[in-house]
Amino acid sequence: MADGKDLATDGAADELEGTADVVKGRVRNAVGGATGKTSEQLKGKAEELGGKAKQAIGRMKQRNDPEPGVDGA
């Protein structure tokens, strides 16, 4: 990798960021529902789905690392 991280480390970071996005999206969706703002609900759902995609990419990177814990530098 260009930044010197191994795929497992990079994947773990992606998965963590994805989890944060899922949580933020769920909160935004709930706030939109409570206030009656459909646009906020849709934005929250989109953020949640983006987070789930990022989690999946992170898991894929971790599974496909031939040497976890070894930097690519």
Short mmCIF file of C-alpha atoms in Angstrom, two decimals:
data_model
loop_
_atom_site.label_atom_id
_atom_site.label_comp_id
_atom_site.label_asym_id
_atom_site.label_seq_id
_atom_site.Cartn_x
_atom_site.Cartn_y
_atom_site.Cartn_z
CA MET A 1 0.00 0.00 0.00
CA ALA A 2 1.13 3.51 -0.69
CA ASP A 3 0.84 4.62 2.93
CA GLY A 4 2.84 1.67 4.30
CA LYS A 5 -0.05 0.09 6.22
CA ASP A 6 -0.88 -3.53 5.74
CA LEU A 7 -4.34 -4.42 4.44
CA ALA A 8 -5.51 -5.81 7.79
CA THR A 9 -4.75 -2.55 9.59
CA ASP A 10 -6.26 -0.47 6.80
CA GLY A 11 -9.32 -2.74 6.75
CA ALA A 12 -9.80 -2.44 10.50
CA ALA A 13 -9.72 1.35 10.19
CA ASP A 14 -12.28 1.23 7.36
CA GLU A 15 -14.53 -1.06 9.38
CA LEU A 16 -14.36 1.27 12.40
CA GLU A 17 -15.14 4.34 10.27
CA GLY A 18 -18.01 2.44 8.70
CA THR A 19 -19.43 1.60 12.10
CA ALA A 20 -19.29 5.27 13.09
CA ASP A 21 -21.10 6.21 9.86
CA VAL A 22 -23.80 3.60 10.53
CA VAL A 23 -24.40 4.99 14.01
CA LYS A 24 -24.46 8.60 12.77
CA GLY A 25 -26.88 7.63 10.02
CA ARG A 26 -29.23 5.88 12.43
CA VAL A 27 -29.23 8.88 14.74
CA ARG A 28 -29.87 11.27 11.85
CA ASN A 29 -32.69 9.03 10.60
CA ALA A 30 -34.26 8.94 14.07
CA VAL A 31 -34.00 12.70 14.54
CA GLY A 32 -35.54 13.22 11.10
CA GLY A 33 -38.40 10.92 12.04
CA ALA A 34 -38.97 12.66 15.36
CA THR A 35 -39.02 16.11 13.76
CA GLY A 36 -40.96 15.05 10.68
CA LYS A 37 -38.14 15.95 8.27
CA THR A 38 -38.19 13.32 5.55
CA SER A 39 -35.05 14.72 3.91
CA GLU A 40 -33.07 14.16 7.11
CA GLN A 41 -34.39 10.60 7.33
CA LEU A 42 -33.26 9.93 3.76
CA LYS A 43 -29.84 11.46 4.40
CA GLY A 44 -29.50 9.35 7.54
CA LYS A 45 -30.44 6.19 5.68
CA ALA A 46 -27.92 7.00 2.94
CA GLU A 47 -25.19 7.60 5.52
CA GLU A 48 -26.06 4.30 7.22
CA LEU A 49 -25.87 2.40 3.92
CA GLY A 50 -22.55 4.06 3.08
CA GLY A 51 -21.22 3.00 6.47
CA LYS A 52 -22.32 -0.58 5.88
CA ALA A 53 -20.50 -0.57 2.54
CA LYS A 54 -17.35 0.77 4.20
CA GLN A 55 -17.60 -1.96 6.86
CA ALA A 56 -17.85 -4.62 4.14
CA ILE A 57 -14.82 -3.20 2.33
CA GLY A 58 -12.87 -3.21 5.59
CA ARG A 59 -13.75 -6.84 6.27
CA MET A 60 -12.78 -7.77 2.71
CA LYS A 61 -9.38 -6.08 3.11
CA GLN A 62 -8.78 -7.93 6.36
CA ARG A 63 -9.69 -11.32 4.82
CA ASN A 64 -7.47 -10.75 1.78
CA ASP A 65 -4.31 -9.69 3.59
CA PRO A 66 -1.71 -12.41 2.91
CA GLU A 67 0.47 -11.34 5.86
CA PRO A 68 -1.55 -9.58 8.59
CA GLY A 69 0.57 -7.30 10.72
CA VAL A 70 3.30 -6.89 8.09
CA ASP A 71 3.58 -3.44 6.55
CA GLY A 72 3.82 -3.14 2.80
CA ALA A 73 6.77 -0.73 3.01
#
